[in-house]
CSV table of C-alpha atoms in Angstrom, one decimal:
chain,number,residue,atom,x,y,z
A,1,MET,CA,96.5,111.3,95.9
A,2,LYS,CA,98.3,112.7,98.9
A,3,VAL,CA,97.3,111.0,102.1
A,4,ASN,CA,98.1,112.9,105.3
A,5,PHE,CA,98.4,110.7,108.5
A,6,ASN,CA,99.9,113.6,110.5
A,7,LYS,CA,96.8,113.7,112.8
A,8,PRO,CA,96.2,112.8,116.4
A,9,LEU,CA,94.9,109.4,117.3
A,10,LEU,CA,91.6,110.2,118.8
A,11,ASN,CA,90.0,108.3,121.7
A,12,LEU,CA,86.4,107.1,121.4
A,13,ASP,CA,85.2,110.3,123.0
A,14,GLY,CA,87.1,112.4,120.5
A,15,SER,CA,89.8,113.5,122.8
A,16,GLU,CA,93.4,113.1,121.8
A,17,SER,CA,95.3,110.0,123.0
A,18,GLY,CA,98.7,111.6,122.8
A,19,GLU,CA,99.7,109.4,119.9
A,20,THR,CA,99.7,110.3,116.2
A,21,LEU,CA,98.4,108.3,113.3
A,22,ASN,CA,101.6,108.8,111.3
A,23,LYS,CA,103.8,107.3,114.1
A,24,LEU,CA,101.4,104.4,114.6
A,25,LEU,CA,101.3,103.5,110.9
A,26,SER,CA,105.0,104.0,110.2
A,27,ASN,CA,105.8,101.7,113.1
A,28,ILE,CA,103.5,98.9,112.0
A,29,LEU,CA,104.8,99.2,108.4
A,30,ALA,CA,108.4,99.1,109.5
A,31,GLN,CA,107.9,96.2,111.9
A,32,ALA,CA,105.6,94.0,109.8
A,33,ASN,CA,106.6,90.5,108.8
A,34,GLU,CA,103.3,89.2,107.5
A,35,GLY,CA,101.2,90.6,104.7
A,36,VAL,CA,104.1,92.6,103.2
A,37,THR,CA,103.9,92.0,99.4
A,38,GLU,CA,106.4,94.8,98.6
A,39,PRO,CA,108.9,95.2,101.5
A,40,ILE,CA,110.9,98.0,99.9
A,41,LYS,CA,107.8,100.1,99.1
A,42,PHE,CA,106.5,99.5,102.7
A,43,PHE,CA,109.8,100.5,104.1
A,44,ASP,CA,109.9,103.7,102.0
A,45,TRP,CA,106.3,104.5,103.1
A,46,ALA,CA,107.3,103.9,106.7
A,47,ILE,CA,110.1,106.4,106.5
A,48,LYS,CA,108.1,109.0,104.6
A,49,ILE,CA,105.0,108.7,106.8
A,50,PHE,CA,107.1,108.9,110.0
A,51,ASN,CA,109.1,112.0,108.9
A,52,ASP,CA,106.6,113.9,106.7
A,53,GLY,CA,103.3,112.5,108.0
A,54,GLU,CA,102.0,112.1,104.5
A,55,VAL,CA,102.6,110.0,101.4
A,56,GLU,CA,101.7,110.3,97.7
A,57,LEU,CA,99.8,107.2,96.5
A,58,ASP,CA,98.2,106.2,93.3
A,59,ASN,CA,94.9,104.2,93.4
A,60,THR,CA,96.7,100.8,93.4
A,61,ASP,CA,99.1,101.8,96.2
A,62,ALA,CA,96.2,103.2,98.2
A,63,GLU,CA,94.3,99.9,97.9
A,64,LEU,CA,97.5,98.0,98.9
A,65,LEU,CA,98.0,100.2,102.0
A,66,LYS,CA,94.3,99.9,103.0
A,67,GLY,CA,94.4,96.1,102.6
A,68,PHE,CA,97.5,96.0,104.8
A,69,ILE,CA,95.8,98.0,107.5
A,70,LYS,CA,92.6,96.0,107.3
A,71,ASN,CA,94.4,92.7,107.5
A,72,HIS,CA,97.0,93.5,110.1
A,73,LYS,CA,96.6,91.0,112.9
A,74,GLN,CA,97.9,93.2,115.7
A,75,LEU,CA,96.0,96.3,115.0
A,76,THR,CA,92.7,96.7,116.8
A,77,VAL,CA,89.4,97.7,115.1
A,78,PHE,CA,89.9,101.0,116.9
A,79,ALA,CA,93.3,101.7,115.3
A,80,LYS,CA,92.2,100.3,111.9
A,81,GLY,CA,89.1,102.5,111.9
A,82,ARG,CA,91.1,105.7,112.7
A,83,LEU,CA,93.7,104.9,110.1
A,84,LEU,CA,91.2,104.1,107.4
A,85,GLU,CA,89.2,107.3,108.1
A,86,VAL,CA,92.2,109.2,106.7
A,87,PHE,CA,91.5,107.7,103.3
A,88,LYS,CA,87.9,108.8,103.4
A,89,ALA,CA,89.0,112.5,103.6
A,90,ASN,CA,90.6,112.0,100.1
A,91,ASP,CA,87.6,110.4,98.5
């Protein structure tokens, strides 16, 4: 499945925050030091998501990335929710 994170990060009222989901996700992937089970894969995803906004994932990789987002200790529920919504568009 192709997952496109090239979307604006929306505030709670639906207005755009000025940040994009692809930049947010690529930065947390690139800077992570906990919960990274496959650092080369995460690094590749960070580059691809930053530059292209999207990444091709099989079901196993999609679950791996969702788990990383869900368990990331520095992301707020707000950011996690917005990032995980992208996967629902592909279900």
